[in-house]
PDB file of C-alpha atoms in Angstrom:
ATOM      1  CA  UNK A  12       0.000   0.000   0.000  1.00 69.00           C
ATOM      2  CA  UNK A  13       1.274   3.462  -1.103  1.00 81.00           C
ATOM      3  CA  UNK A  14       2.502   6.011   1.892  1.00 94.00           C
ATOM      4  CA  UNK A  15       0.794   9.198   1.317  1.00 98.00           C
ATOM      5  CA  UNK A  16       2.247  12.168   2.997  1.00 98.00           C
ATOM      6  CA  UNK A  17      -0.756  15.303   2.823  1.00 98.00           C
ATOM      7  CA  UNK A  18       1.012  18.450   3.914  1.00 98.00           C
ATOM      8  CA  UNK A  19      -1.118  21.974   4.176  1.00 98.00           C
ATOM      9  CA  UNK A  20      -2.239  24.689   6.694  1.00 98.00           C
ATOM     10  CA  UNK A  21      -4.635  23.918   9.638  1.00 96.00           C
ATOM     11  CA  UNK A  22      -7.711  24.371   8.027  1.00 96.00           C
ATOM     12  CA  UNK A  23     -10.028  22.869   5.811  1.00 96.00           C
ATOM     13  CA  UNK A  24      -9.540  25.285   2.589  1.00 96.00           C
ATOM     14  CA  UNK A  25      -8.033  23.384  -0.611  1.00 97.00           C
ATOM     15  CA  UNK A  26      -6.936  20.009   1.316  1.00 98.00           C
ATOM     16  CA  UNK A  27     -10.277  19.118   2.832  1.00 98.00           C
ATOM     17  CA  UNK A  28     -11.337  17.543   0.132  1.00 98.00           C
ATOM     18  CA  UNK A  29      -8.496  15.056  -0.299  1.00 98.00           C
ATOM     19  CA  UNK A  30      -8.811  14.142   3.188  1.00 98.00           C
ATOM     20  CA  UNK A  31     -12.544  13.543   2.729  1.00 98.00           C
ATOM     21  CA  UNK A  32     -11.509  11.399  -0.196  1.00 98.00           C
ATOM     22  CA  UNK A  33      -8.878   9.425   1.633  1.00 98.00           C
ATOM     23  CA  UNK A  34     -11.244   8.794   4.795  1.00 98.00           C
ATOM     24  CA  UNK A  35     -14.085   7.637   2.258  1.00 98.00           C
ATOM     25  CA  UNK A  36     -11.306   5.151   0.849  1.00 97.00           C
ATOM     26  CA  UNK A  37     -10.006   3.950   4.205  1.00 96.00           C
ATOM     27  CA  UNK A  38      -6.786   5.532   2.288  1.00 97.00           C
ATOM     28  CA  UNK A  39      -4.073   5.808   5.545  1.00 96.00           C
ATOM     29  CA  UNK A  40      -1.982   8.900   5.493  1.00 97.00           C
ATOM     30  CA  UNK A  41       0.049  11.170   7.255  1.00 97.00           C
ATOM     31  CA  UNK A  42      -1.806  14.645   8.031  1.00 98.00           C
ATOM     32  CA  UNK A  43       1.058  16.943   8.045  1.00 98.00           C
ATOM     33  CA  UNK A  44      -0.131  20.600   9.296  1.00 98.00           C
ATOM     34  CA  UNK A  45       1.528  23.479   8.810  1.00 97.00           C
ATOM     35  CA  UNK A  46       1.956  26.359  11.014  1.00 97.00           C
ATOM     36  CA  UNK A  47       0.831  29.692   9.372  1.00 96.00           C
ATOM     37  CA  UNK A  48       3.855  31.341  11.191  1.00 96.00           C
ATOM     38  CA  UNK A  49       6.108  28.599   9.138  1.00 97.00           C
ATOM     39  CA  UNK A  50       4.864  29.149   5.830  1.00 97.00           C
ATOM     40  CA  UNK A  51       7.217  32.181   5.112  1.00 96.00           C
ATOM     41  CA  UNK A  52      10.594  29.767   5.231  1.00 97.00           C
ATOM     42  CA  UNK A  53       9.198  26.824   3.512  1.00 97.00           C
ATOM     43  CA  UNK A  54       7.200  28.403   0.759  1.00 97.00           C
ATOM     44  CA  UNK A  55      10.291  29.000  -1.584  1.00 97.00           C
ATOM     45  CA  UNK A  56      10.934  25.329  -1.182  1.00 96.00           C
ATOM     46  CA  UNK A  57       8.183  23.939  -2.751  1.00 97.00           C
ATOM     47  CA  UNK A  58       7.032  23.578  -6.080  1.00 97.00           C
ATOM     48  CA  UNK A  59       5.159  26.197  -7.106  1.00 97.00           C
ATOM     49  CA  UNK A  60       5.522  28.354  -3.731  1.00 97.00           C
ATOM     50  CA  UNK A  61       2.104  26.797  -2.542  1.00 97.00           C
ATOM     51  CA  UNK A  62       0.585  24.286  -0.800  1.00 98.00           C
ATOM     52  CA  UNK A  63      -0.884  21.328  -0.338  1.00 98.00           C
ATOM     53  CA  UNK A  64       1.515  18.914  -1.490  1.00 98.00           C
ATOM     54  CA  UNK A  65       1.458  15.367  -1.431  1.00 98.00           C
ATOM     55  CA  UNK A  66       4.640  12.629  -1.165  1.00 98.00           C
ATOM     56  CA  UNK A  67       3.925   9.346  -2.262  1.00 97.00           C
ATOM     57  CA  UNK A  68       6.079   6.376  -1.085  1.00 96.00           C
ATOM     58  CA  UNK A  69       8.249   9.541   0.102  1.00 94.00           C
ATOM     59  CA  UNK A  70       8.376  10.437  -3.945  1.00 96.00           C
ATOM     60  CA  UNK A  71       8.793  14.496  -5.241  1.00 96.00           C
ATOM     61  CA  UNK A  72       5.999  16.656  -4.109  1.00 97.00           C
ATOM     62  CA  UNK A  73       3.264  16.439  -6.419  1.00 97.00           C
ATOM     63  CA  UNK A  74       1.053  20.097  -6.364  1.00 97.00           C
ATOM     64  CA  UNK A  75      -2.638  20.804  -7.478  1.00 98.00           C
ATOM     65  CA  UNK A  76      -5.192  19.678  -5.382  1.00 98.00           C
ATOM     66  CA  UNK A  77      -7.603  18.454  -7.889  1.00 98.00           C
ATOM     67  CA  UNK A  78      -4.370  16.372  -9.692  1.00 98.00           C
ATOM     68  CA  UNK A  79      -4.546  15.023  -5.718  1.00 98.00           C
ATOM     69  CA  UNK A  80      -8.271  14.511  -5.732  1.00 98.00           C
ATOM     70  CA  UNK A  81      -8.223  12.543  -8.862  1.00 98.00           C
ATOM     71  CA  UNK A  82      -5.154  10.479  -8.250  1.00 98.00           C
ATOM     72  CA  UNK A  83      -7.063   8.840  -4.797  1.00 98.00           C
ATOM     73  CA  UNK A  84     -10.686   8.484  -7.300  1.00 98.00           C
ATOM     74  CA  UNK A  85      -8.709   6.376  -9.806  1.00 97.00           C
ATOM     75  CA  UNK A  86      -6.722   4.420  -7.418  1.00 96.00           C
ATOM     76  CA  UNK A  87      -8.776   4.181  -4.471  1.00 96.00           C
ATOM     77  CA  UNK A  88     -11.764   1.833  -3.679  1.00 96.00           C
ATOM     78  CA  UNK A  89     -14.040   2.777  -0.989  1.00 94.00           C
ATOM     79  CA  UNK A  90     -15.282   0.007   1.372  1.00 87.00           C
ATOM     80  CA  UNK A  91     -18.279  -0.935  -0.485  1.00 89.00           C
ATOM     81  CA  UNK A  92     -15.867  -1.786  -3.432  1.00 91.00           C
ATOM     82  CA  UNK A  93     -17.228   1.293  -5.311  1.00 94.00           C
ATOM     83  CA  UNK A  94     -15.207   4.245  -6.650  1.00 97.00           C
ATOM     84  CA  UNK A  95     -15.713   7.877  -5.845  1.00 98.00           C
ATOM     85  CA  UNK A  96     -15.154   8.549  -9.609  1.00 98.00           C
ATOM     86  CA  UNK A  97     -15.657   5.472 -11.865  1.00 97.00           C
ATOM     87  CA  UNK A  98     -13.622   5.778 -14.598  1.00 95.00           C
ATOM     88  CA  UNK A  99     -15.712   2.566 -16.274  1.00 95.00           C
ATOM     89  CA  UNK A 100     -18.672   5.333 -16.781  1.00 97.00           C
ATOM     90  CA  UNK A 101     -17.806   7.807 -19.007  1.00 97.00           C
ATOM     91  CA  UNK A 102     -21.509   9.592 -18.422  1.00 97.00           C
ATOM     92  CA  UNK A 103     -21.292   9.550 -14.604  1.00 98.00           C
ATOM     93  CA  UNK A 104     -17.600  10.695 -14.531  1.00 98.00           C
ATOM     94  CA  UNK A 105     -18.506  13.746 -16.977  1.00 98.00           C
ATOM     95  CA  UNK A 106     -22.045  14.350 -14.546  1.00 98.00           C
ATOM     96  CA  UNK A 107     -19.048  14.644 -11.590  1.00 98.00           C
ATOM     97  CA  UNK A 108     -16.835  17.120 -13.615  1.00 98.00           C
ATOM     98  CA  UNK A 109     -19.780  18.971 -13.964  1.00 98.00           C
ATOM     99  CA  UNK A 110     -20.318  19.551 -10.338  1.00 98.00           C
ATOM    100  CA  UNK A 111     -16.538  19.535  -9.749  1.00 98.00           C
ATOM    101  CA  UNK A 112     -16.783  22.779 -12.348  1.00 98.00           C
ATOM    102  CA  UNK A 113     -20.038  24.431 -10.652  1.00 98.00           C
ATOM    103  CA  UNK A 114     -18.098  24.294  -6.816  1.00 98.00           C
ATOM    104  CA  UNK A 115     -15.158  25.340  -8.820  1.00 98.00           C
ATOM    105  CA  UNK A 116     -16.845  28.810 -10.471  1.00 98.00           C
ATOM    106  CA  UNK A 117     -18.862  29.137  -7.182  1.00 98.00           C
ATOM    107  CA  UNK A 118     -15.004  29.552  -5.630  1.00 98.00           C
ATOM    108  CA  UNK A 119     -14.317  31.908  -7.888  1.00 98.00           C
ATOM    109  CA  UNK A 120     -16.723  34.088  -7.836  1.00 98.00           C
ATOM    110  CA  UNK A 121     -16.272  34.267  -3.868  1.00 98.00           C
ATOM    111  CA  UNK A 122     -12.644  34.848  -4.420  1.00 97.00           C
ATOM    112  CA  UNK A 123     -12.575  38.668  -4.792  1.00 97.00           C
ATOM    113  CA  UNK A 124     -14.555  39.677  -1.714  1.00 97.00           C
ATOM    114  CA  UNK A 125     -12.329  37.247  -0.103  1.00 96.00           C
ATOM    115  CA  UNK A 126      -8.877  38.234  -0.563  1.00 96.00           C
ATOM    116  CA  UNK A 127      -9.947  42.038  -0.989  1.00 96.00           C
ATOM    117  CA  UNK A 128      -9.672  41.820   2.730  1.00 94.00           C
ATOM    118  CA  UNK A 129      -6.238  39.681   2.867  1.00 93.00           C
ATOM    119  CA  UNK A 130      -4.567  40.836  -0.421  1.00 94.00           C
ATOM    120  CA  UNK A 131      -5.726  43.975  -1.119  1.00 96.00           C
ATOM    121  CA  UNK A 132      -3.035  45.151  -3.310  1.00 96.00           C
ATOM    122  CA  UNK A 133      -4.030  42.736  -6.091  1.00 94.00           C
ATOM    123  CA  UNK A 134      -6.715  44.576  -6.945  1.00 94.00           C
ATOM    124  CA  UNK A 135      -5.158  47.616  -7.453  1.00 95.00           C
ATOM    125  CA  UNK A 136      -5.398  49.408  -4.018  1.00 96.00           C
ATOM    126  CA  UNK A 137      -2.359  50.536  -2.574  1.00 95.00           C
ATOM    127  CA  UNK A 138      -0.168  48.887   0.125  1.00 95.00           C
ATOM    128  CA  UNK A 139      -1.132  51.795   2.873  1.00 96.00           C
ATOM    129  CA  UNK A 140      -5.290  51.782   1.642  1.00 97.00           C
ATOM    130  CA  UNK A 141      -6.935  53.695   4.981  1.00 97.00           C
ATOM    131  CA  UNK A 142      -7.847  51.080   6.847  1.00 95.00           C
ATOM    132  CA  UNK A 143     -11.690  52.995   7.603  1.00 96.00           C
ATOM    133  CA  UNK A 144     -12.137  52.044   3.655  1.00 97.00           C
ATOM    134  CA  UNK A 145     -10.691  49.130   3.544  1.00 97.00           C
ATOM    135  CA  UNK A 146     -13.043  47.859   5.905  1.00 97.00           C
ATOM    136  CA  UNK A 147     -16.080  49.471   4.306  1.00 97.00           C
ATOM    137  CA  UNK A 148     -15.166  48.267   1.069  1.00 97.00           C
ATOM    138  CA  UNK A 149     -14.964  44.669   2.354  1.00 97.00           C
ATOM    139  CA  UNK A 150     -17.974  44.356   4.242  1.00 97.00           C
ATOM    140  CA  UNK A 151     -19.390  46.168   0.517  1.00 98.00           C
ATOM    141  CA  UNK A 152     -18.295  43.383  -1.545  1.00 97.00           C
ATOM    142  CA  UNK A 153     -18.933  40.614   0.655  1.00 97.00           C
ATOM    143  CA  UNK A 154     -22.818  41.641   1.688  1.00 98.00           C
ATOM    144  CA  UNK A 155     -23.274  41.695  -2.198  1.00 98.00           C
ATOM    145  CA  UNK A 156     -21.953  38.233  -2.773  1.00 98.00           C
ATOM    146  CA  UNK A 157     -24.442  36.807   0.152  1.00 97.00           C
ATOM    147  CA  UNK A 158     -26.960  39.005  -1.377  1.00 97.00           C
ATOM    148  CA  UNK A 159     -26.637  37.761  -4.896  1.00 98.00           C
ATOM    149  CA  UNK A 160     -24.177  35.457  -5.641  1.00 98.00           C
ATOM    150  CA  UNK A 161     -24.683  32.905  -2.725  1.00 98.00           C
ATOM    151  CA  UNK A 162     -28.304  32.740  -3.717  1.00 98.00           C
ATOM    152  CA  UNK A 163     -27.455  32.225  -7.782  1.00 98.00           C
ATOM    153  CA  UNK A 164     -25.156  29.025  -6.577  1.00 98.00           C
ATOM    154  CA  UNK A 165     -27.458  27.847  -3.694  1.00 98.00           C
ATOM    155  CA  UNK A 166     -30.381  27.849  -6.564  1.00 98.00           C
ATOM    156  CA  UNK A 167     -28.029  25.429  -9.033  1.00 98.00           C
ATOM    157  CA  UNK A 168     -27.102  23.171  -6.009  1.00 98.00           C
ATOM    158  CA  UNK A 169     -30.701  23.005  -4.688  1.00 98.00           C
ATOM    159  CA  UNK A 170     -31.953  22.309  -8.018  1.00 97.00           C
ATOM    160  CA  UNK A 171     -29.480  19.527  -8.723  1.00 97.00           C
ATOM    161  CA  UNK A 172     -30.200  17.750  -5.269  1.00 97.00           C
ATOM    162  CA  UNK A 173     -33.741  18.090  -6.113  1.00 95.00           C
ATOM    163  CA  UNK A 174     -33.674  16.158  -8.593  1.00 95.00           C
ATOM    164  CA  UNK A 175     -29.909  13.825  -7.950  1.00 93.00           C
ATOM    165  CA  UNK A 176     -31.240  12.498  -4.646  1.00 87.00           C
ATOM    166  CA  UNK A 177     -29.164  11.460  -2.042  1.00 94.00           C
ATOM    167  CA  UNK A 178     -25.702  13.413  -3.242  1.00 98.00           C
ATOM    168  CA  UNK A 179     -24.729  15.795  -6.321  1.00 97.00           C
ATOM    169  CA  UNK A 180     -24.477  12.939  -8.597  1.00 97.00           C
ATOM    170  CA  UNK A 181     -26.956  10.171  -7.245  1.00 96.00           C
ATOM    171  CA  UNK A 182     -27.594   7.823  -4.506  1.00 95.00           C
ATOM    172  CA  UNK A 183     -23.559   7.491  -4.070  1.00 96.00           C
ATOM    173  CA  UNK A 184     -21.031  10.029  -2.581  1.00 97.00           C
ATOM    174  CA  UNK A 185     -18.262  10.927  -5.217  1.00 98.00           C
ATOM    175  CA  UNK A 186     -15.586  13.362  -5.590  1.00 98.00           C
ATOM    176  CA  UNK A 187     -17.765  16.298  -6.405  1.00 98.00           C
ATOM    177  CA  UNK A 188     -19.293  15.454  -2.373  1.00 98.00           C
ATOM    178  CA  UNK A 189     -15.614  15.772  -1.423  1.00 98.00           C
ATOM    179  CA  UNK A 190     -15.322  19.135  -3.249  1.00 98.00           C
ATOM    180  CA  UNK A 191     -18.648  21.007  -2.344  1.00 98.00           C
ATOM    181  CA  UNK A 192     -18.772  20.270   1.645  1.00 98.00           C
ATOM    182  CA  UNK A 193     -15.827  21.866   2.603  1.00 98.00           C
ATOM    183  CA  UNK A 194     -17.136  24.958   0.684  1.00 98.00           C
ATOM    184  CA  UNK A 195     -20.162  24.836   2.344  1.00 98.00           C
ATOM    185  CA  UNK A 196     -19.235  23.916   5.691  1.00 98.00           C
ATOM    186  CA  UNK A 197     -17.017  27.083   5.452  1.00 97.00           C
ATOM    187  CA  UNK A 198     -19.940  29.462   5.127  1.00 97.00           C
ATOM    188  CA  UNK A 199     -21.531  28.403   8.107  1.00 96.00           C
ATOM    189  CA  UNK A 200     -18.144  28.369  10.812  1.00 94.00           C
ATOM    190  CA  UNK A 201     -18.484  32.195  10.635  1.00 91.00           C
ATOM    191  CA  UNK A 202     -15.111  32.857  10.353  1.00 92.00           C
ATOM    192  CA  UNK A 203     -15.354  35.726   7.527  1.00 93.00           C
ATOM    193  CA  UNK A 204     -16.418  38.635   9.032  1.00 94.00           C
ATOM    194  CA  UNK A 205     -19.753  40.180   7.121  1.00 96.00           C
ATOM    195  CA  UNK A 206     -20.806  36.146   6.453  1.00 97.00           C
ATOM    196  CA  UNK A 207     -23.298  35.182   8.964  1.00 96.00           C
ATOM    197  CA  UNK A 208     -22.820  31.174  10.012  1.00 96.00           C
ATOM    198  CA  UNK A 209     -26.412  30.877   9.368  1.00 97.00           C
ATOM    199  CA  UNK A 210     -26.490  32.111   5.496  1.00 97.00           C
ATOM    200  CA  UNK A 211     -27.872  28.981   4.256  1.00 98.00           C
ATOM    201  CA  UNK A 212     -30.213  28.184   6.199  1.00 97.00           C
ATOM    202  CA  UNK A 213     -33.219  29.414   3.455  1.00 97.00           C
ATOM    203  CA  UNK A 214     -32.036  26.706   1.401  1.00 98.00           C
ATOM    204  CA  UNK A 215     -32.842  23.359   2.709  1.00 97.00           C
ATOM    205  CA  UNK A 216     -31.891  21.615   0.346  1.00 97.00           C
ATOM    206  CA  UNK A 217     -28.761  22.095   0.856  1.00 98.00           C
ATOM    207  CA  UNK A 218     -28.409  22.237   4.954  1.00 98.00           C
ATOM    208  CA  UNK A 219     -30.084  18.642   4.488  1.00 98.00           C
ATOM    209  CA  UNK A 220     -27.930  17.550   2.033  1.00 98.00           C
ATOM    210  CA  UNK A 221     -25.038  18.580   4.387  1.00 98.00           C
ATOM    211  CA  UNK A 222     -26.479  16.462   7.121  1.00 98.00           C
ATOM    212  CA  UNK A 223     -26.606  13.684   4.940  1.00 98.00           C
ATOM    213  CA  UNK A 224     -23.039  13.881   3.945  1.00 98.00           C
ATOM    214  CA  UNK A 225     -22.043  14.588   6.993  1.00 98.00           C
ATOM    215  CA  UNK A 226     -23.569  11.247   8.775  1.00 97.00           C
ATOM    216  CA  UNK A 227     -21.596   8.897   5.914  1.00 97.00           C
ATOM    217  CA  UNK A 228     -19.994   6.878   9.067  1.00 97.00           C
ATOM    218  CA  UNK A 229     -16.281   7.660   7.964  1.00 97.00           C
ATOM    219  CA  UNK A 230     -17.113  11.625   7.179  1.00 98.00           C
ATOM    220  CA  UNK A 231     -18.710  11.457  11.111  1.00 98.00           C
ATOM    221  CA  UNK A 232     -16.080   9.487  12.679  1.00 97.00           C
ATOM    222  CA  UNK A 233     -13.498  12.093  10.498  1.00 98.00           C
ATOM    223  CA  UNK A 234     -14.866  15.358  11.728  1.00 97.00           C
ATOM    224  CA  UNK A 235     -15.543  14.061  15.411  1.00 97.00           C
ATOM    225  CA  UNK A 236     -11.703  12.992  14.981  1.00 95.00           C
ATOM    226  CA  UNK A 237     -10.927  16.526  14.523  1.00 91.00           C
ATOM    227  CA  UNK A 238     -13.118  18.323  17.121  1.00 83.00           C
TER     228      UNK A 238
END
């Protein structure tokens, strides 16, 4: 059995979803969490100055955590003896790229009123930007996305379990699960200021299709692991 190394930050972010494929797949590997205050001295020795990375068999880092994601799909069974993305059905792997795409352009579209607030400069403000309107300008950008955009993606999602069942791409959990709870668990912890934890609650499709995700035994034992 391969030795998988998972290195990233103490939070959920871009790894959760490789760990939620791993724990699916019964997949053993070594959680390595990085300090934020580290990050500075090893970021010029990886890769692509970014993280997660995953060692296999104590291999080269590989980067990209969808090239991770996909990697445990294709060789990882879960303990059913099904596969979280079954190559051997070219319509229900293209259904799960479709959702994998639709969390991915949700992402984006949260990106700016995210990182307005962390990297300010990249969007053409200056390094000393008043900190009176940076604040104002934050809280701006991230009531509209609640206001608009979290709606226009809670309406695809809601209509898609509506009519999928169980998960996003029928009545068993795939990578596109392992993608889109991590996202949505994040809106609900409350830890972006101007996003109340309770933002989804007017769409029950999805807070039920979170509890139903979130009772798959290993995703339970997983996140009462980490309490």
């Amino acid at each position: 059995m391969s030795k998988i190394k998972l290195t990233y930050f103490n939070i959920e972010a871009a790894a959760e979803k490789i760990r939620l494929a791993m724990v699916l797949t019964k997949t053993p590997f070594e959680d390595n969490r990085v300090d934020f205050k580290d990050w500075g001295a090893m970021k010029p020795t990886t890769p692509f100055g970014q993280l997660p990375l995953m060692e296999i068999d104590g291999g080269d880092p590989i980067t990209q955590s969808f090239a991770m994601l996909r990697y445990i799909g294709l060789t990882k069974k879960t303990s059913d003896g099904g596969s979280l993305y079954p190559v051997d059905n070219p319509s229900k792997i293209l259904e799960i790229e479709e959702m994998i795409g639709l969390c991915d352009d949700m992402q984006k579209s949260w990106q700016p009123a995210l990182y307005i607030g962390m990297r300010h400069t990249t969007y053409g403000y200056p390094e000393d930007w008043n900190p009176d309107e940076k604040s104002a300008k934050v809280k701006e950008m991230r009531d509209k996305w609640i206001g608009t955009e979290l709606p226009r993606f809670a309406g695809y999602f809601s209509d898609r379990l509506n009519k999928s069942g169980a998960f996003l791409c029928g009545d068993k959990i795939t990578l596109a699960d392992c993608v889109l709870l991590p996202q949505l668990r994040y809106y609900t912890k409350g830890v972006a200021d101007h996003v109340p934890g309770n933002c989804l609650e007017p769409y029950t499709a999805i807070t039920e299709y979170m509890k139903r995700v979130q009772e798959v035994p290993e995703i339970k034992e997983w996140y009462a692991s980490q309490a």
